[in-house]
Coordinates of C-alpha atoms in Angstrom, one line a residue:
X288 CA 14.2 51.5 7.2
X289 CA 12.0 48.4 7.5
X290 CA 13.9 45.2 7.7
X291 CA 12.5 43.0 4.9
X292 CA 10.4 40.1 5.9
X293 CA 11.7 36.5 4.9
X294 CA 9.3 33.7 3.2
X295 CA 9.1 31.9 6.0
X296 CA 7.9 34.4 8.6
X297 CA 5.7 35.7 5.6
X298 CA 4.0 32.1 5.2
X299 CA 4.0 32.1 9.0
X300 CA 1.4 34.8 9.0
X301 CA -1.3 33.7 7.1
X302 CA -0.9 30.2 9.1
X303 CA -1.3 31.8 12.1
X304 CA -4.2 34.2 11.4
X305 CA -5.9 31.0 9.9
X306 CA -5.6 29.2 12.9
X307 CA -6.7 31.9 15.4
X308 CA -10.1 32.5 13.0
X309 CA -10.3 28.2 13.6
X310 CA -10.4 28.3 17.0
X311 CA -12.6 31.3 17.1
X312 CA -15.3 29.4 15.4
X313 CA -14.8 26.5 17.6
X314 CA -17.5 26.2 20.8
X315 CA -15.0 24.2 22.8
X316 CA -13.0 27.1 22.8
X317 CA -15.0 29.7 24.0
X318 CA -16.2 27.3 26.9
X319 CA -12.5 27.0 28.1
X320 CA -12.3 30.9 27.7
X321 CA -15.0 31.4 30.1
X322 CA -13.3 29.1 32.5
X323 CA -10.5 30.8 32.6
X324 CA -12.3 34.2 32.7
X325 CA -14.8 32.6 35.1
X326 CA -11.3 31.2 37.4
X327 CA -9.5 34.4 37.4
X328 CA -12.5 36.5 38.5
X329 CA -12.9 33.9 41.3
X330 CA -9.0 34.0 42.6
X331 CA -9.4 38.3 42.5
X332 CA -12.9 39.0 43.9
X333 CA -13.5 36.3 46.1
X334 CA -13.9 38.7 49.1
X335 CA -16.1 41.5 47.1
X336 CA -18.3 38.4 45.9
X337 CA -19.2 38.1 50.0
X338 CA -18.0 34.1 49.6
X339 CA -16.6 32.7 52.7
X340 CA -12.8 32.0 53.8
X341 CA -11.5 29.7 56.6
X342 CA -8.1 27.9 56.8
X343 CA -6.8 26.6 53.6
X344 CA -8.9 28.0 51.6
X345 CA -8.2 31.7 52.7
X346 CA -4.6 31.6 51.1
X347 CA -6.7 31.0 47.8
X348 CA -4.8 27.7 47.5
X349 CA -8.2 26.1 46.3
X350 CA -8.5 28.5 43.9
X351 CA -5.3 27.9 42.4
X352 CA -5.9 24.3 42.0
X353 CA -9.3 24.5 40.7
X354 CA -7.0 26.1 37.6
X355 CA -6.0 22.6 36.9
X356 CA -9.6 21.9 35.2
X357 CA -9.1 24.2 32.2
X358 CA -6.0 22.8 31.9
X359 CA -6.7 19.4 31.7
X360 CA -9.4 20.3 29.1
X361 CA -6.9 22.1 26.9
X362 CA -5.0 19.3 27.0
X363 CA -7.7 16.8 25.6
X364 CA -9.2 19.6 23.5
X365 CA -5.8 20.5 21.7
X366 CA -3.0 18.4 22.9
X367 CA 0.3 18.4 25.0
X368 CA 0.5 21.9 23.5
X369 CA -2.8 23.5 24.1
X370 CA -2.1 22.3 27.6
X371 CA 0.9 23.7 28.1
X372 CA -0.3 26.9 26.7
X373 CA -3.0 26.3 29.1
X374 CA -1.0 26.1 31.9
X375 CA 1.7 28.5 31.3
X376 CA -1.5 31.2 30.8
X377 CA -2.7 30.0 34.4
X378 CA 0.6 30.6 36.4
X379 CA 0.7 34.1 34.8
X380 CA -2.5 34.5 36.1
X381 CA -1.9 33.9 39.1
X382 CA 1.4 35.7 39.8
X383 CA 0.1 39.0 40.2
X384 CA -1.6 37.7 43.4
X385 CA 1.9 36.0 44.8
X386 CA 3.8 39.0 44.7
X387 CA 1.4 41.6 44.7
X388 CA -1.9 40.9 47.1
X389 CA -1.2 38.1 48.9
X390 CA -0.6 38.2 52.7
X391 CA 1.6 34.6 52.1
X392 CA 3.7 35.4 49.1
X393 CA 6.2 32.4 50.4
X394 CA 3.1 30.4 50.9
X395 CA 1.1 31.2 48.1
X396 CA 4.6 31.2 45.8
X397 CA 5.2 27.3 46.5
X398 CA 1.4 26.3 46.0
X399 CA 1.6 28.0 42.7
X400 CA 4.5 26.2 41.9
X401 CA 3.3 23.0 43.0
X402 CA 0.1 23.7 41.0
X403 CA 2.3 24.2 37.7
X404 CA 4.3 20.7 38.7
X405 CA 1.1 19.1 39.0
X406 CA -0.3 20.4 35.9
X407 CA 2.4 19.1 33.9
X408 CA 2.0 15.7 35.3
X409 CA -1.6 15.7 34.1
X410 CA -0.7 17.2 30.5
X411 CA 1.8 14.1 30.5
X412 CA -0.6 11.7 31.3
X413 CA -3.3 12.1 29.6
X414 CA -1.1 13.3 26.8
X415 CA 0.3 9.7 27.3
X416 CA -3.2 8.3 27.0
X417 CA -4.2 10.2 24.2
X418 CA -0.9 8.7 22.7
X419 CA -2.2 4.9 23.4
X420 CA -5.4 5.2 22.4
X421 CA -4.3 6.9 18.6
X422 CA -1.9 4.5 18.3
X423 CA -4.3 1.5 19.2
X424 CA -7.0 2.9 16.8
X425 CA -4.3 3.4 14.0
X426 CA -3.0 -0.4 14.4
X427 CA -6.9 -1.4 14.5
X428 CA -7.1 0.7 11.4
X429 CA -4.4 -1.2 9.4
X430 CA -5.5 -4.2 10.6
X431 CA -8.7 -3.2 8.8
X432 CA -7.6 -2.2 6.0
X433 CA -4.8 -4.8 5.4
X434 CA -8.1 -7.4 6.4
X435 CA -10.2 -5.9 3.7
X436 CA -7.3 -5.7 0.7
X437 CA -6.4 -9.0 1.6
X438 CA -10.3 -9.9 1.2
X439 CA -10.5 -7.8 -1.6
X440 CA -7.8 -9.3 -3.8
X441 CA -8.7 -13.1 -2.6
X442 CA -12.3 -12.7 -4.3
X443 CA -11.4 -13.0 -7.9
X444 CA -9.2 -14.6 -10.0
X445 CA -9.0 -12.3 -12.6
X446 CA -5.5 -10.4 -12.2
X447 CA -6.3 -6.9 -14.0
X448 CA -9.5 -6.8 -11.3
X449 CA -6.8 -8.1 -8.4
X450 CA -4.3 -5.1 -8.9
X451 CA -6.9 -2.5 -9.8
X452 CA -9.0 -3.7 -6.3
X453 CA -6.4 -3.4 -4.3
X454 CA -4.3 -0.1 -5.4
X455 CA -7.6 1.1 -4.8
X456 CA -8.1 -0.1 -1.5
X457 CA -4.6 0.8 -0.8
X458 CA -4.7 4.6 -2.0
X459 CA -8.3 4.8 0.1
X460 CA -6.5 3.5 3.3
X461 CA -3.3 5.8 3.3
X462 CA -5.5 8.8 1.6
X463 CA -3.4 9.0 -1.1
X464 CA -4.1 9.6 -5.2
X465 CA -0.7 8.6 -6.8
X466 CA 0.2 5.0 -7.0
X467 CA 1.2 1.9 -9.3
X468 CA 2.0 -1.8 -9.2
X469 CA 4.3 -3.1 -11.0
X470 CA 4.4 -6.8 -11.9
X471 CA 7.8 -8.6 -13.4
X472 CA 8.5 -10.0 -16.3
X473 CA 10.0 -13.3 -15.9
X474 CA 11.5 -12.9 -19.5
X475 CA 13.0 -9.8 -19.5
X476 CA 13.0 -9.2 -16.0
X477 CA 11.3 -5.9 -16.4
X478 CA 9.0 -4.1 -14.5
X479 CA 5.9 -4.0 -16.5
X480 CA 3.3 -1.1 -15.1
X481 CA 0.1 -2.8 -14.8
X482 CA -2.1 -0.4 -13.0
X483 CA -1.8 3.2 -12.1
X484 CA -3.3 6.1 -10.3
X485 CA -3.4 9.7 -10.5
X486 CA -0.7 9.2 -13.6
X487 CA -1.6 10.5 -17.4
X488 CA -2.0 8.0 -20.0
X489 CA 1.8 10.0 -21.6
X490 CA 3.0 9.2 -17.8
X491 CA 2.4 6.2 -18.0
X492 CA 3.2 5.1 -21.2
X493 CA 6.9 6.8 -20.2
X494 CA 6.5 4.0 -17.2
X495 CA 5.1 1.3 -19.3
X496 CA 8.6 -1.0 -18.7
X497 CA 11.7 -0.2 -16.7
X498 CA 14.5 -2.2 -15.8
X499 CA 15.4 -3.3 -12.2
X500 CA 18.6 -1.6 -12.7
X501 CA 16.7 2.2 -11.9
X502 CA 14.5 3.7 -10.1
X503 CA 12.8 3.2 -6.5
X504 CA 11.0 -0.3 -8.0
X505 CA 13.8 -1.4 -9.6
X506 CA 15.9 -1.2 -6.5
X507 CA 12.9 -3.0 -4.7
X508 CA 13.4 -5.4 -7.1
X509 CA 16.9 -6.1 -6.3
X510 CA 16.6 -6.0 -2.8
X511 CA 13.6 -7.6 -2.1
X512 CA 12.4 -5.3 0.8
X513 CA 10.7 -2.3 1.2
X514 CA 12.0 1.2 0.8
X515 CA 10.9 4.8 1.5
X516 CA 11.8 8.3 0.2
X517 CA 11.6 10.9 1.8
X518 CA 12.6 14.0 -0.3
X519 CA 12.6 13.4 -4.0
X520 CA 15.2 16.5 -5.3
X521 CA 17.8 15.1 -3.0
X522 CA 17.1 11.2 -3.8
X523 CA 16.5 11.3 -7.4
X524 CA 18.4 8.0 -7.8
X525 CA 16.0 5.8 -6.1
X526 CA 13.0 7.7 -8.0
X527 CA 11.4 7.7 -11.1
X528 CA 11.0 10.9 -12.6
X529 CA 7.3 10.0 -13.9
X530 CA 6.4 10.6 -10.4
X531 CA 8.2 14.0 -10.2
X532 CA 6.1 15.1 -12.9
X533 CA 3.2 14.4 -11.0
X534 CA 4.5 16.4 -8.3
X535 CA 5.6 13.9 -5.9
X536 CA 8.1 14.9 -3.0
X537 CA 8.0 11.5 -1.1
X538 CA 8.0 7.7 -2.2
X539 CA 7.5 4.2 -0.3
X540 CA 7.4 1.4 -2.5
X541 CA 7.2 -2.4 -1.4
X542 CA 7.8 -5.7 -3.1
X543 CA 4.8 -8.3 -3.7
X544 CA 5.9 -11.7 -2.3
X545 CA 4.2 -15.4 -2.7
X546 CA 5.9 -17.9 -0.8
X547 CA 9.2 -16.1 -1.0
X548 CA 8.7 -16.0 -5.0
X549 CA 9.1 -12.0 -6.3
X550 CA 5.7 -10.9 -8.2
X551 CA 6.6 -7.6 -8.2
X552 CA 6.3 -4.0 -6.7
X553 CA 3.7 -1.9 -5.6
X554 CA 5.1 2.2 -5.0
X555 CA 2.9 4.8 -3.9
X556 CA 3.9 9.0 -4.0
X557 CA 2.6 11.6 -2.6
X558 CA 3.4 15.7 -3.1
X559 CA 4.0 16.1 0.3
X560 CA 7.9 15.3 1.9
X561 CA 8.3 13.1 4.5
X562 CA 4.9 11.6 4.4
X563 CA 5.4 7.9 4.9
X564 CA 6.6 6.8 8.0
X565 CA 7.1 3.1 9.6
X566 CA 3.9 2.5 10.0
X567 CA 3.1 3.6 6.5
X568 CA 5.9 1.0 5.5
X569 CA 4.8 -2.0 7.7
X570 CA 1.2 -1.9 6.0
X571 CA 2.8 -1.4 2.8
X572 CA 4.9 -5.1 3.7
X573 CA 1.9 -6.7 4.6
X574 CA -0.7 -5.2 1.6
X575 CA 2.2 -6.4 -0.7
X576 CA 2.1 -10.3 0.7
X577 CA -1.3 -10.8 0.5
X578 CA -1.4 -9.0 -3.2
X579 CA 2.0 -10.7 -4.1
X580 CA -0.7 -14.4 -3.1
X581 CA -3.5 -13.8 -5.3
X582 CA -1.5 -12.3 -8.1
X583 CA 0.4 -16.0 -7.7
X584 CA -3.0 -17.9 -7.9
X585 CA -4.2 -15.2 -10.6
X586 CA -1.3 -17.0 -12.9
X587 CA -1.7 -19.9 -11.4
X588 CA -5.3 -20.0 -12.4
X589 CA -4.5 -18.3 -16.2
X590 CA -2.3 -21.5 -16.6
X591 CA -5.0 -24.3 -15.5
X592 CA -7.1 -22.1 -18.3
X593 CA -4.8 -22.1 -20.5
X594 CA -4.1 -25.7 -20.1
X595 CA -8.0 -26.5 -20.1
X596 CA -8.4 -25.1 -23.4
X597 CA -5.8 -26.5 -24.7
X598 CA -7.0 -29.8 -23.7
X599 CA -10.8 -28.7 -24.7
X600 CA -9.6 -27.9 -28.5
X601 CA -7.1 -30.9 -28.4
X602 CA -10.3 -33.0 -27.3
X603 CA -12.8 -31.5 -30.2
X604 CA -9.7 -31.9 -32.7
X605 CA -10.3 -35.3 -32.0
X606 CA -13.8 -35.7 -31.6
X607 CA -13.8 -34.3 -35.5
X608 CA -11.2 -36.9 -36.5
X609 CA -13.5 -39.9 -35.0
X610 CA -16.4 -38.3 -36.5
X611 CA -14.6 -38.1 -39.8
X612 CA -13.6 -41.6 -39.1
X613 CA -16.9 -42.7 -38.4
X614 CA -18.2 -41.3 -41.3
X615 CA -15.8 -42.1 -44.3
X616 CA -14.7 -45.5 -43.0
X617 CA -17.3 -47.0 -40.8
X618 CA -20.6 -46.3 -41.8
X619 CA -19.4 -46.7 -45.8
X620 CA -18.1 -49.9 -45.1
X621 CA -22.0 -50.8 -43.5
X622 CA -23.4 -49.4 -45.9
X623 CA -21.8 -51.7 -48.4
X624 CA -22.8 -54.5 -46.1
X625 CA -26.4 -53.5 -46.6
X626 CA -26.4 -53.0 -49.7
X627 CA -24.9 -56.6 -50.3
X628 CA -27.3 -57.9 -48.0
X629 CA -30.3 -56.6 -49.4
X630 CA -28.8 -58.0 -52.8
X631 CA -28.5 -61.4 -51.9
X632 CA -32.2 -61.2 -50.0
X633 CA -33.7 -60.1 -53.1
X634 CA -32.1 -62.7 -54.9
X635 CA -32.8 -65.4 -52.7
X636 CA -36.7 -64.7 -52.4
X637 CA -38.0 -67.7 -54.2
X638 CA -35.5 -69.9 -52.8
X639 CA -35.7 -71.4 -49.0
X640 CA -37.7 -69.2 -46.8
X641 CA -35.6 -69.3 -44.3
X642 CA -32.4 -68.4 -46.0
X643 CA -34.4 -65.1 -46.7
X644 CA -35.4 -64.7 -43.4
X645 CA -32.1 -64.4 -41.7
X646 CA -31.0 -61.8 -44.4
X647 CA -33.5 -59.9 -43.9
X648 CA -32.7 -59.5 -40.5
X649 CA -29.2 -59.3 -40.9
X650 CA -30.1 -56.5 -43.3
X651 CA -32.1 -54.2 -40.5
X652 CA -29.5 -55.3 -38.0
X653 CA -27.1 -53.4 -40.4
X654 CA -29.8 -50.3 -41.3
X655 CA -29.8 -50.2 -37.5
X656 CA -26.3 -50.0 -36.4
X657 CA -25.5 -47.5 -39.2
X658 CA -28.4 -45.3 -37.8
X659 CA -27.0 -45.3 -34.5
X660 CA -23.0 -44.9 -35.8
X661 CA -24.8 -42.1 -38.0
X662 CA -26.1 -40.8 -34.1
X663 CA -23.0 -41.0 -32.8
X664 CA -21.0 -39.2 -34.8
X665 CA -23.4 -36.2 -35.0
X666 CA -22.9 -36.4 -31.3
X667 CA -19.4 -36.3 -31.7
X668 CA -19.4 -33.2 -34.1
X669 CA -22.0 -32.2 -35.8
X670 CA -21.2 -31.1 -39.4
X671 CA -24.0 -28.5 -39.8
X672 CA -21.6 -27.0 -36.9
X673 CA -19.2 -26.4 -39.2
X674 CA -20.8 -25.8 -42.7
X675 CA -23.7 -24.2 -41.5
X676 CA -23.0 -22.3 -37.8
X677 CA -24.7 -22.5 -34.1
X678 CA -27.7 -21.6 -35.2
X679 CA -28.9 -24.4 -37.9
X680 CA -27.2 -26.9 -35.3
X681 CA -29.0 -25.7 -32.0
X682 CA -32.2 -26.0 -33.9
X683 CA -31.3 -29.2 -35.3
X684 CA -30.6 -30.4 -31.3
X685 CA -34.0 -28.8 -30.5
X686 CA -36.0 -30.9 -32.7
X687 CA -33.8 -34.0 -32.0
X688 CA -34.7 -34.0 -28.2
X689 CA -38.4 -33.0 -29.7
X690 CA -39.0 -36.0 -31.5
X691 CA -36.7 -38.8 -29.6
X692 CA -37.3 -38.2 -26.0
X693 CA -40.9 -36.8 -25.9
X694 CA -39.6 -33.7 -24.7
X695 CA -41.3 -30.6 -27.2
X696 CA -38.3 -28.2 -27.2
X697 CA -38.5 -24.9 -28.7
X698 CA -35.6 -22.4 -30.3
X699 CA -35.8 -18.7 -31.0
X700 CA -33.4 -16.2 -32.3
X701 CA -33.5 -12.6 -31.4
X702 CA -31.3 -9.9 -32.6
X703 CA -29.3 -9.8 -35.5
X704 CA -28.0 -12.9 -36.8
X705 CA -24.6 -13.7 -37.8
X706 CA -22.1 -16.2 -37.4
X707 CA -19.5 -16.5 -34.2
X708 CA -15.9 -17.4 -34.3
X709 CA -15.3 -21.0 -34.3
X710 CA -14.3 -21.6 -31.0
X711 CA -17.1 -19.4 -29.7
X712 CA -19.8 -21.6 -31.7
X713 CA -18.5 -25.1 -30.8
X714 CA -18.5 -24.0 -27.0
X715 CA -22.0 -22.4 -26.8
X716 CA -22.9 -26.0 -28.4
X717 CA -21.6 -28.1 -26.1
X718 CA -23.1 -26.0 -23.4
X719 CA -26.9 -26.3 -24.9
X720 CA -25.8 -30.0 -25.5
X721 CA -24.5 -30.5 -21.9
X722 CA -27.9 -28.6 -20.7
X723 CA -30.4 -30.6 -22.3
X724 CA -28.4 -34.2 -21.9
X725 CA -29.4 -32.6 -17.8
X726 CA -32.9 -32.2 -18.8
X727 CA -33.0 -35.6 -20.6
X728 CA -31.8 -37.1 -17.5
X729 CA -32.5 -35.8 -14.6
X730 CA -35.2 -32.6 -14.6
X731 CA -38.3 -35.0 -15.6
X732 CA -39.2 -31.7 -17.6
X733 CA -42.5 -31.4 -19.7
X734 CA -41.4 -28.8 -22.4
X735 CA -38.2 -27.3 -22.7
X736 CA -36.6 -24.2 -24.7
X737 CA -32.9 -22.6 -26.6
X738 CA -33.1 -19.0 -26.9
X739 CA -30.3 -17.4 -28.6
X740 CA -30.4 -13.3 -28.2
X741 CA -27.8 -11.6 -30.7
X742 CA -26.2 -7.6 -29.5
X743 CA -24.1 -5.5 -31.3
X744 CA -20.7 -6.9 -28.5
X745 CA -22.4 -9.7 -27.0
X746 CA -24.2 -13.2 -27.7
X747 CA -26.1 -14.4 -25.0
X748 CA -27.8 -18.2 -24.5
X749 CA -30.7 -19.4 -22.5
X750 CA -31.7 -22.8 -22.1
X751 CA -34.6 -23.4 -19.8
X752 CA -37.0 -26.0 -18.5
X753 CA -39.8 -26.3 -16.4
X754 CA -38.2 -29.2 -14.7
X755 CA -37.7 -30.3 -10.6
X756 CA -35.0 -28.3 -10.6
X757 CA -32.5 -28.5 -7.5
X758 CA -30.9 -26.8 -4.5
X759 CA -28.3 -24.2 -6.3
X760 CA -24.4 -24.2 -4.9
X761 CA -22.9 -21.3 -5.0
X762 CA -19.0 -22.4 -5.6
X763 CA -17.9 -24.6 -7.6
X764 CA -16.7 -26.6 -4.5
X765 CA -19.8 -26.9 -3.6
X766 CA -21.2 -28.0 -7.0
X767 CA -18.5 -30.8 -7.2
X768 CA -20.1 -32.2 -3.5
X769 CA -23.3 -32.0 -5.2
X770 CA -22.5 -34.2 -8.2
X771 CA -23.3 -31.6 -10.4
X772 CA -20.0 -32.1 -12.6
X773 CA -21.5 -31.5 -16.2
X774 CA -22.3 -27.9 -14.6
X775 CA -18.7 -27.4 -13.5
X776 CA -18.0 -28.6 -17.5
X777 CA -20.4 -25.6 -18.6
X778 CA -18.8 -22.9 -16.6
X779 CA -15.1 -24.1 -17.1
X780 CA -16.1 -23.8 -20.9
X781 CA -17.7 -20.2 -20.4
X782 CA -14.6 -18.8 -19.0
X783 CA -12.5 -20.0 -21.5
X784 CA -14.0 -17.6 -23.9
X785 CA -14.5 -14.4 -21.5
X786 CA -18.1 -15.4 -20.6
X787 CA -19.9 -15.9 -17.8
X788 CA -22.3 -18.7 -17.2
X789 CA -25.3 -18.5 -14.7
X790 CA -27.8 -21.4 -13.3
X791 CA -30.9 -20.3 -11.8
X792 CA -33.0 -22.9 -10.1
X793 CA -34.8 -23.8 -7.2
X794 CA -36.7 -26.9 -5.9
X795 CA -39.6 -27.7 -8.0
X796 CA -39.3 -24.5 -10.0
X797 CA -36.9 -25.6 -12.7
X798 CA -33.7 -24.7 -14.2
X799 CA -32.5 -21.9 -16.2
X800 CA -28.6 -21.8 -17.8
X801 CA -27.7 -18.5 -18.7
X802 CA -24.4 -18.4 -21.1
X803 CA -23.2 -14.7 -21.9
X804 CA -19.9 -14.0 -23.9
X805 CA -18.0 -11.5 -25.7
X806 CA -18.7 -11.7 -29.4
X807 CA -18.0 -8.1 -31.7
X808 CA -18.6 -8.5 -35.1
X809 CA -16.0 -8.5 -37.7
X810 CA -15.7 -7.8 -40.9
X811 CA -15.9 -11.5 -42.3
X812 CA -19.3 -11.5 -40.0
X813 CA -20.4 -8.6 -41.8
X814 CA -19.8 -10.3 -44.7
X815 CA -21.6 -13.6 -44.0
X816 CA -24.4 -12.2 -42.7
X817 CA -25.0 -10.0 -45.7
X818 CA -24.1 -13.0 -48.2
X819 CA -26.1 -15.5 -46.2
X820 CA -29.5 -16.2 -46.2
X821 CA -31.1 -18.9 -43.7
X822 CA -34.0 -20.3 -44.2
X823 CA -35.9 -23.8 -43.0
X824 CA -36.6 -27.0 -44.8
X825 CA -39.9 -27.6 -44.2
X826 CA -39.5 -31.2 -45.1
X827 CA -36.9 -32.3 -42.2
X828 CA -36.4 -28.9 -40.2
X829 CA -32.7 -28.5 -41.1
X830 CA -31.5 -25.2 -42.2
X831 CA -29.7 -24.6 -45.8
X832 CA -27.3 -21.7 -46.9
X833 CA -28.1 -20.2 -50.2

């Protein structure tokens, strides 16, 4: 009656077959088999091969030690163990001679032994240095890759590309596929999931938020310091059981510090048990400082934002209310002046000459500083901004620079036009505004141009001269040195709706500003475009709504 096999000597089979069909295919292998072959052919039929024997050498003690080679080999080739198969497979050889041919068996006993002691010591050493060298390339390898997450993380500001950057760059460096950072919520004082790998959008809406109270984050949380799990069934109190769905056995999570301020956690999994070890946990540490730094300045830098468009809007609120000011109060009140003016000027004309004089003047003194008030306050905020949209008031800027400063500026629309949000039109405004105020200034342009281009999720702005141009920067540090504030203005007021804003220039080539932001259509700019129809004025080039 056959005994019946257990699972494990059953799994032990395949394993074993495998590995015997891998080292069959291997060259290496075959080389150190015909060593050996080569070896034991040499220590049995040295006489019958006609080679010469004097002294030491007739006891076959060089022989013996020439079996040192293929053990050394198999020792770099597979390891301490290959060598010590290596080894033992050499003294067998050789023990038939001992006991059975040689003349010396005392002799030739002790050499054999001393060739195995010897053997052993060169498995141990350059097992030893095998050792050294892995463990030097894998703390050169972490250096690397904690070098390039910590440069990967410091190059943007934006914190959903931070975390999905580096759990990337983490997962790549440890070879893993599951992972997730969590990031706290200073309210609650929950774990909010912010990115995740290798987890179903279910899984991770099951993870979305989780106290500190459970789980293997949540007791990183506590603690401050990282933690490792080994063998999820028997540790199922430290784990989340999202992660056991996705077949993890092993867990190492780690906490994401800023100057000793918790950020939150980042835990990665991994089906196998006992996968993560110090090392594993070390990196983990050091990945989670420098993500735990730039998701800090990511904040810090959403606040300064948040701050600047708060100050922005508070800044146009006020703008409107000088303009308004300007308008209702100032200019009516010179205009009453004028009128009065003219009145008594007219009335006055056969009287004394120079009575009539001086009121006359008085009178285009007043035409004069109305005009410019009239200036300023357009400057301020325009109203065709508001009762008429970006478009009409870009055009009207464009002819304004036209036919005051000399400079012929053209505008052109592409795509389908429609009116923007608000905010969206009053910043793409100040941005042309700020851009040709520069080419007023300071690119001695001859002609200049606004091109608006209209997409289905997208507005995009050119404005471009054919100016000096200068020297771009490519930082805004750099543009600061350079003087070139109202360009920092421009890009501060691009981010602030999602945009991007980029200057092209060179030296004597001119300058191009390149404005792109997010702008979907909704249903109110359905409505207005369909309702709305623009047309020009050929009498002062404004634009009217019918």
């Amino acid at each position: 009656m056959h005994k019946p096999q257990s699972p494990m000597s059953g799994a032990r089979l395949p394993s074993a077959a495998r590995q015997i069909r891998r080292l069959a295919g291997e060259r290496s292998f075959w080389i150190l088999a015909t060593m050996f072959v080569g070896l034991t052919f040499l220590h049995y039929l040295r006489p019958q091969l006609g080679l010469a024997s004097v002294g030491f050498v007739e006891r076959h003690a060089m022989e013996r030690v020439v079996f040192l080679l293929p053990v050394a080999l198999a020792t770099f080739l597979y390891g301490q163990n290959g060598g010590l198969v290596a080894l033992l497979f050499s003294i067998l050889v050789m023990l038939p001679r001992v006991f059975l041919i040689s003349a010396f068996p005392g002799d030739a006993l002790l050499e054999t032994l001393a060739v195995g002691l010897v053997g052993y010591l060169v498995i141990w050493i350059i097992d030893a240095q095998e050792r050294e060298k892995q463990l030097r390339q894998e703390a050169i390898a972490r250096l690397k890759a904690i070098n390039l997450i910590s440069t990967s993380v410091t190059q943007s500001l934006e914190l959903e590309e931070i975390l999905n950057n580096a759990l990337t760059q983490v997962l790549e460096a440890t070879q893993l596929t599951l992972g997730s950072i969590f990031l706290i919520d200073r309210v609650t004082n929950d774990l909010v999931l912010s990115v995740y790998k290798g987890l179903s959008e279910e899984q991770a809406g099951a993870l979305k938020r989780q106290p500190t109270s459970r789980g293997l984050a949540g007791w990183v949380a506590r603690m401050g310091k990282p933690r490792g799990v080994k063998g999820v069934p028997g540790e199922q109190e430290w784990t989340s059981s999202i992660f056991i769905e996705a077949g993890a056995k092993s867990l190492l999570a780690a906490p994401l510090m800023s100057r000793g301020r918790f950020m939150g956690v980042i835990e990665l999994a991994d089906p196998r048990p006992g996968r993560f070890s110090a090392d594993d946990m070390e990196l983990l540490t050091s990945v989670g400082n420098a993500i735990g730094v730039a998701v800090e300045n990511a904040y810090l830098c959403h606040s300064i934002r948040h701050y600047a468009r708060q100050v922005t809007r508070a800044q146009e609120d006020e703008r409107a209310r000088i303009a308004r000011e300007l308008h209702d109060d100032t200019i009516q009140s010179l205009i009453v002046l004028a009128r009065r003016i003219e009145a008594m000027a007219q009335g006055k004309e056969k009287g004394a000459p120079v009575a009539t004089h001086q009121l006359r003047e008085l009178q285009t003194l007043a035409d004069d500083i109305i005009q410019g008030v009239r200036r300023f306050s357009r400057d301020l905020r325009p109203s065709t901004l508001d009762d008429l949209g970006l478009l009409p008031t870009l055009e009207g800027l464009a002819a304004g620079i036209t036919e005051k400063d000399g400079i012929p500026t053209q505008f052109f629309v592409t795509g389908e036009k429609r009116r923007l949000p608000t905010e969206t039109e009053l910043v793409l405004f100040r941005i042309a505004q700020e851009a040709l105020n520069n080419v007023k200034k300071h690119a001695q342009a001859q002609t200049a141009s606004i091109t608006v281009k209209f997409t289905p999720e997208m507005v995009e702005m050119v404005v471009q001269d054919n100016g000096k141009g200068f020297a771009s920067a490519d930082s805004v540090e750099e543009l600061a040195v350079a003087g070139h504030l109202g360009l920092i203005g421009m890009r501060e007021r691009a981010r602030l709706l999602g945009g991007d804003l980029n200057i092209q220039t060179q030296p004597g080539r001119g300058t191009k500003v390149i404005i792109t932001a997010p702008a979907p259509p909704t249903g109110l700019d359905r409505a207005q475009s369909s309702n709305t129809k623009v047309v020009r004025t050929p009498d002062s080039r404004r634009w009217a709504a019918r």
